[in-house]
Amino acid sequence: MDFSAKLDEALNRLHEEGRYRTFIDIEREKGNFPHAVWNRPDGTQQPVTVWCGNDYLGMGQHPAVLEAMHEALDATGAGSGGTRNISGTTVYHKRLEAELADLHGKEAALLFTSAYIANDATLSTLPKLFPGLIIYSDALNHASMIEGVRRNGGDKRIFRHNDVDHLRELLAADDPAAPKVIAFESIYSMDGDFGPIKAICDLADEFGALTYIDEVHAVGMYGPRGAGVCERDGLMHRLDIINGTLAKAYGVMGGYIAASAKMCDAIRSYAPGFIFTTSLPPAIAAGAAASVRHLKTDQERRDLHQQQAKILKLRLKGLGLPIIDHGSHIVPVIVGDPVHTKALSDMMLDEFGIYVQPINFPTVPRGTERLRFTPSPVHGPREMDTLVNAMDQLWSHCALNRAELAG
């Protein structure tokens, strides 16, 4: 086989479809987020404002987080030195897990290097613990959940997105004695819609199923202490396993599950994704713990975040743009074509210094390509005005181009 030719063929397909992904080289500016510097391909630099980051609350720049990381770095050095089982468990990891267990009102929490690994490792391990397990997974679950379910060797059922009636049909059709778990999300990141948490918990009670929820796009931002949508809705006690991230609202890195002490112990003992992975550096764990601790009491930051999202949606709707609005903090603008989405993103960057990455298939279905804006408490009125004015000018330009191509 001509391996090089096959690689060319695979990459050319992406270019031809207009969905080849280009990485934008930016340098974040300490203390000045969301502003950054774009290192252009021609070797020059240009100031930009980041409008697509997942540091939703700007905590990656917070003094309490940076101070904790500096202290841990000076005290312990760079890396953890091993897996959690072999010299890689420190006081910083234990403190972080304690903060997370307290956050979610669970007996324990288990730290992973990312929420992707936490989902994949946990969901792929559950059938080892519960032979004959059937996993019922929402059709729009994150790739990490899909991967964990796909390779766990157990039975799976895919229910239509947020369709509780379809989920009921699937549950009712299976052996009542079979162990079951329902896996879903609290906020789906591409459309910003909410999962029907209470209705799913009711079904889980009726059919004796465990509940597994991904709160990645909610932790830090919803609920009186930032534990997520489950906390906001008073449902946290009804979820058996909660997955979260430390890399979005908490502004650092890492993922976790929070559950009973026995469940965390079993996953810790059986999941290869946990057992054989070097643990997070102590400085990262220290910064994450400081962020979680701070956001338990910073309701003002959460309120401002929601306010910014509402303002941006209102202003973009005022321009007549096709916004998806389910009431969350996520602001998707549907373009519907990969080539035009990329062109719009490029013009925003080149002409206005606004960085918003195009979202294409397979992250979203074909025909729903979009720009996904993530306003934060540190995006001020000036940044908002610049964004809205840019979208106003460029959207008309792209619409004309689409009409010309269609003609």
Tab-separated table of N, CA, C and O in Angstrom, residues 282-340:
chain	number	residue	atom	x	y	z
A	282	PRO	N	0.829	18.447	40.483
A	282	PRO	CA	0.276	19.019	41.713
A	282	PRO	C	-0.143	20.479	41.569
A	282	PRO	O	-1.155	20.896	42.145
A	283	ALA	N	0.601	21.254	40.778
A	283	ALA	CA	0.251	22.663	40.611
A	283	ALA	C	-1.105	22.814	39.913
A	283	ALA	O	-1.884	23.719	40.240
A	284	ILE	N	-1.392	21.933	38.965
A	284	ILE	CA	-2.690	21.948	38.286
A	284	ILE	C	-3.796	21.607	39.278
A	284	ILE	O	-4.851	22.265	39.323
A	285	ALA	N	-3.577	20.571	40.070
A	285	ALA	CA	-4.576	20.165	41.072
A	285	ALA	C	-4.815	21.285	42.076
A	285	ALA	O	-5.956	21.546	42.481
A	286	ALA	N	-3.750	21.958	42.485
A	286	ALA	CA	-3.877	23.048	43.454
A	286	ALA	C	-4.681	24.202	42.868
A	286	ALA	O	-5.558	24.781	43.533
A	287	GLY	N	-4.392	24.563	41.610
A	287	GLY	CA	-5.130	25.646	40.967
A	287	GLY	C	-6.595	25.305	40.787
A	287	GLY	O	-7.482	26.150	41.008
A	288	ALA	N	-6.878	24.061	40.408
A	288	ALA	CA	-8.262	23.631	40.229
A	288	ALA	C	-9.023	23.664	41.550
A	288	ALA	O	-10.173	24.111	41.608
A	289	ALA	N	-8.386	23.203	42.604
A	289	ALA	CA	-9.038	23.221	43.919
A	289	ALA	C	-9.354	24.645	44.352
A	289	ALA	O	-10.432	24.918	44.896
A	290	ALA	N	-8.421	25.563	44.095
A	290	ALA	CA	-8.658	26.964	44.451
A	290	ALA	C	-9.820	27.541	43.655
A	290	ALA	O	-10.630	28.314	44.176
A	291	SER	N	-9.921	27.161	42.395
A	291	SER	CA	-10.996	27.650	41.542
A	291	SER	C	-12.348	27.113	41.998
A	291	SER	O	-13.328	27.861	42.098
A	292	VAL	N	-12.404	25.816	42.267
A	292	VAL	CA	-13.655	25.213	42.760
A	292	VAL	C	-14.079	25.868	44.073
A	292	VAL	O	-15.251	26.226	44.261
A	293	ARG	N	-13.114	26.042	44.958
A	293	ARG	CA	-13.401	26.642	46.266
A	293	ARG	C	-13.926	28.069	46.097
A	293	ARG	O	-14.913	28.464	46.745
A	294	HIS	N	-13.286	28.845	45.231
A	294	HIS	CA	-13.699	30.233	45.034
A	294	HIS	C	-15.109	30.324	44.453
A	294	HIS	O	-15.937	31.124	44.918
A	295	LEU	N	-15.393	29.517	43.440
A	295	LEU	CA	-16.675	29.628	42.753
A	295	LEU	C	-17.849	29.108	43.583
A	295	LEU	O	-19.001	29.355	43.234
A	296	LYS	N	-17.575	28.421	44.664
A	296	LYS	CA	-18.665	28.009	45.548
A	296	LYS	C	-19.370	29.218	46.160
A	296	LYS	O	-20.522	29.105	46.603
A	297	THR	N	-18.699	30.367	46.176
A	297	THR	CA	-19.288	31.557	46.808
A	297	THR	C	-19.391	32.757	45.866
A	297	THR	O	-19.900	33.794	46.269
A	298	ASP	N	-18.930	32.630	44.623
A	298	ASP	CA	-18.912	33.784	43.719
A	298	ASP	C	-20.139	33.788	42.806
A	298	ASP	O	-20.031	33.587	41.591
A	299	GLN	N	-21.301	34.031	43.398
A	299	GLN	CA	-22.532	34.061	42.608
A	299	GLN	C	-22.560	35.261	41.658
A	299	GLN	O	-23.151	35.199	40.578
A	300	GLU	N	-21.912	36.339	42.040
A	300	GLU	CA	-21.894	37.528	41.197
A	300	GLU	C	-21.295	37.230	39.829
A	300	GLU	O	-21.783	37.701	38.795
A	301	ARG	N	-20.239	36.434	39.810
A	301	ARG	CA	-19.590	36.080	38.551
A	301	ARG	C	-20.532	35.226	37.686
A	301	ARG	O	-20.620	35.405	36.468
A	302	ARG	N	-21.252	34.295	38.323
A	302	ARG	CA	-22.214	33.468	37.588
A	302	ARG	C	-23.344	34.321	37.015
A	302	ARG	O	-23.764	34.139	35.871
A	303	ASP	N	-23.842	35.257	37.813
A	303	ASP	CA	-24.934	36.119	37.344
A	303	ASP	C	-24.500	36.976	36.164
A	303	ASP	O	-25.248	37.140	35.189
A	304	LEU	N	-23.284	37.524	36.236
A	304	LEU	CA	-22.781	38.357	35.155
A	304	LEU	C	-22.591	37.538	33.882
A	304	LEU	O	-22.859	38.017	32.768
A	305	HIS	N	-22.155	36.310	34.038
A	305	HIS	CA	-21.985	35.420	32.895
A	305	HIS	C	-23.307	35.207	32.163
A	305	HIS	O	-23.393	35.334	30.924
A	306	GLN	N	-24.359	34.895	32.923
A	306	GLN	CA	-25.669	34.697	32.317
A	306	GLN	C	-26.181	35.985	31.665
A	306	GLN	O	-26.793	35.961	30.592
A	307	GLN	N	-25.923	37.100	32.317
A	307	GLN	CA	-26.360	38.389	31.776
A	307	GLN	C	-25.682	38.669	30.435
A	307	GLN	O	-26.329	39.128	29.482
A	308	GLN	N	-24.388	38.402	30.357
A	308	GLN	CA	-23.657	38.633	29.117
A	308	GLN	C	-24.203	37.771	27.981
A	308	GLN	O	-24.327	38.226	26.836
A	309	ALA	N	-24.518	36.520	28.297
A	309	ALA	CA	-25.065	35.628	27.272
A	309	ALA	C	-26.416	36.136	26.779
A	309	ALA	O	-26.698	36.128	25.570
A	310	LYS	N	-27.258	36.595	27.696
A	310	LYS	CA	-28.577	37.107	27.313
A	310	LYS	C	-28.450	38.350	26.434
A	310	LYS	O	-29.175	38.511	25.443
A	311	ILE	N	-27.530	39.236	26.793
A	311	ILE	CA	-27.342	40.466	26.016
A	311	ILE	C	-26.873	40.139	24.601
A	311	ILE	O	-27.384	40.679	23.607
A	312	LEU	N	-25.891	39.234	24.489
A	312	LEU	CA	-25.372	38.893	23.172
A	312	LEU	C	-26.463	38.249	22.312
A	312	LEU	O	-26.613	38.586	21.124
A	313	LYS	N	-27.224	37.335	22.891
A	313	LYS	CA	-28.309	36.704	22.130
A	313	LYS	C	-29.319	37.739	21.655
A	313	LYS	O	-29.757	37.720	20.492
A	314	LEU	N	-29.677	38.644	22.547
A	314	LEU	CA	-30.667	39.669	22.203
A	314	LEU	C	-30.170	40.542	21.049
A	314	LEU	O	-30.914	40.840	20.098
A	315	ARG	N	-28.906	40.922	21.100
A	315	ARG	CA	-28.369	41.810	20.071
A	315	ARG	C	-28.210	41.091	18.729
A	315	ARG	O	-28.469	41.667	17.674
A	316	LEU	N	-27.798	39.835	18.761
A	316	LEU	CA	-27.664	39.092	17.509
A	316	LEU	C	-29.033	38.766	16.908
A	316	LEU	O	-29.207	38.793	15.677
A	317	LYS	N	-29.997	38.476	17.767
A	317	LYS	CA	-31.362	38.270	17.274
A	317	LYS	C	-31.896	39.552	16.632
A	317	LYS	O	-32.631	39.500	15.638
A	318	GLY	N	-31.509	40.687	17.200
A	318	GLY	CA	-31.943	41.964	16.657
A	318	GLY	C	-31.436	42.197	15.244
A	318	GLY	O	-32.026	42.973	14.482
A	319	LEU	N	-30.335	41.521	14.887
A	319	LEU	CA	-29.810	41.616	13.523
A	319	LEU	C	-30.492	40.627	12.587
A	319	LEU	O	-30.203	40.600	11.387
A	320	GLY	N	-31.373	39.809	13.156
A	320	GLY	CA	-32.063	38.805	12.350
A	320	GLY	C	-31.240	37.552	12.104
A	320	GLY	O	-31.539	36.779	11.195
A	321	LEU	N	-30.214	37.306	12.906
A	321	LEU	CA	-29.358	36.138	12.706
A	321	LEU	C	-30.020	34.878	13.277
A	321	LEU	O	-30.761	34.941	14.266
A	322	PRO	N	-29.729	33.726	12.679
A	322	PRO	CA	-30.343	32.460	13.123
A	322	PRO	C	-29.679	31.911	14.385
A	322	PRO	O	-28.797	31.056	14.332
A	323	ILE	N	-30.115	32.414	15.527
A	323	ILE	CA	-29.575	32.008	16.824
A	323	ILE	C	-30.361	30.811	17.358
A	323	ILE	O	-31.586	30.753	17.232
A	324	ILE	N	-29.650	29.875	17.963
A	324	ILE	CA	-30.317	28.835	18.748
A	324	ILE	C	-30.285	29.283	20.199
A	324	ILE	O	-29.214	29.533	20.750
A	325	ASP	N	-31.455	29.385	20.820
A	325	ASP	CA	-31.521	29.888	22.197
A	325	ASP	C	-32.398	28.977	23.046
A	325	ASP	O	-33.619	28.984	22.940
A	326	HIS	N	-31.743	28.166	23.874
A	326	HIS	CA	-32.458	27.301	24.805
A	326	HIS	C	-32.351	27.804	26.243
A	326	HIS	O	-32.683	27.086	27.182
A	327	GLY	N	-31.840	29.026	26.407
A	327	GLY	CA	-31.762	29.611	27.735
A	327	GLY	C	-30.468	29.358	28.463
A	327	GLY	O	-30.324	29.764	29.623
A	328	SER	N	-29.502	28.723	27.821
A	328	SER	CA	-28.208	28.503	28.475
A	328	SER	C	-27.235	29.602	28.059
A	328	SER	O	-27.598	30.549	27.359
A	329	HIS	N	-25.988	29.461	28.470
A	329	HIS	CA	-24.971	30.475	28.204
A	329	HIS	C	-24.324	30.331	26.829
A	329	HIS	O	-23.502	31.157	26.447
A	330	ILE	N	-24.680	29.302	26.089
A	330	ILE	CA	-24.046	29.014	24.808
A	330	ILE	C	-24.800	29.734	23.687
A	330	ILE	O	-26.035	29.703	23.641
A	331	VAL	N	-24.049	30.367	22.779
A	331	VAL	CA	-24.660	31.205	21.735
A	331	VAL	C	-24.235	30.693	20.356
A	331	VAL	O	-23.228	31.145	19.799
A	332	PRO	N	-24.988	29.758	19.776
A	332	PRO	CA	-24.655	29.258	18.438
A	332	PRO	C	-25.377	30.066	17.356
A	332	PRO	O	-26.571	30.334	17.451
A	333	VAL	N	-24.626	30.426	16.302
A	333	VAL	CA	-25.199	31.081	15.127
A	333	VAL	C	-25.044	30.112	13.955
A	333	VAL	O	-23.918	29.791	13.553
A	334	ILE	N	-26.162	29.641	13.411
A	334	ILE	CA	-26.125	28.636	12.361
A	334	ILE	C	-25.807	29.283	11.013
A	334	ILE	O	-26.482	30.211	10.575
A	335	VAL	N	-24.760	28.769	10.366
A	335	VAL	CA	-24.398	29.207	9.020
A	335	VAL	C	-24.884	28.184	7.994
A	335	VAL	O	-25.418	28.527	6.947
A	336	GLY	N	-24.685	26.900	8.292
A	336	GLY	CA	-25.269	25.842	7.477
A	336	GLY	C	-24.440	25.348	6.322
A	336	GLY	O	-24.910	24.552	5.515
A	337	ASP	N	-23.182	25.786	6.243
A	337	ASP	CA	-22.302	25.357	5.161
A	337	ASP	C	-20.860	25.466	5.661
A	337	ASP	O	-20.474	26.512	6.188
A	338	PRO	N	-20.054	24.413	5.491
A	338	PRO	CA	-18.696	24.465	6.051
A	338	PRO	C	-17.802	25.512	5.411
A	338	PRO	O	-16.999	26.149	6.094
A	339	VAL	N	-17.929	25.702	4.102
A	339	VAL	CA	-17.079	26.672	3.415
A	339	VAL	C	-17.397	28.085	3.887
A	339	VAL	O	-16.501	28.883	4.194
A	340	HIS	N	-18.678	28.409	3.973
A	340	HIS	CA	-19.059	29.752	4.398
A	340	HIS	C	-18.780	29.978	5.888
A	340	HIS	O	-18.461	31.095	6.302
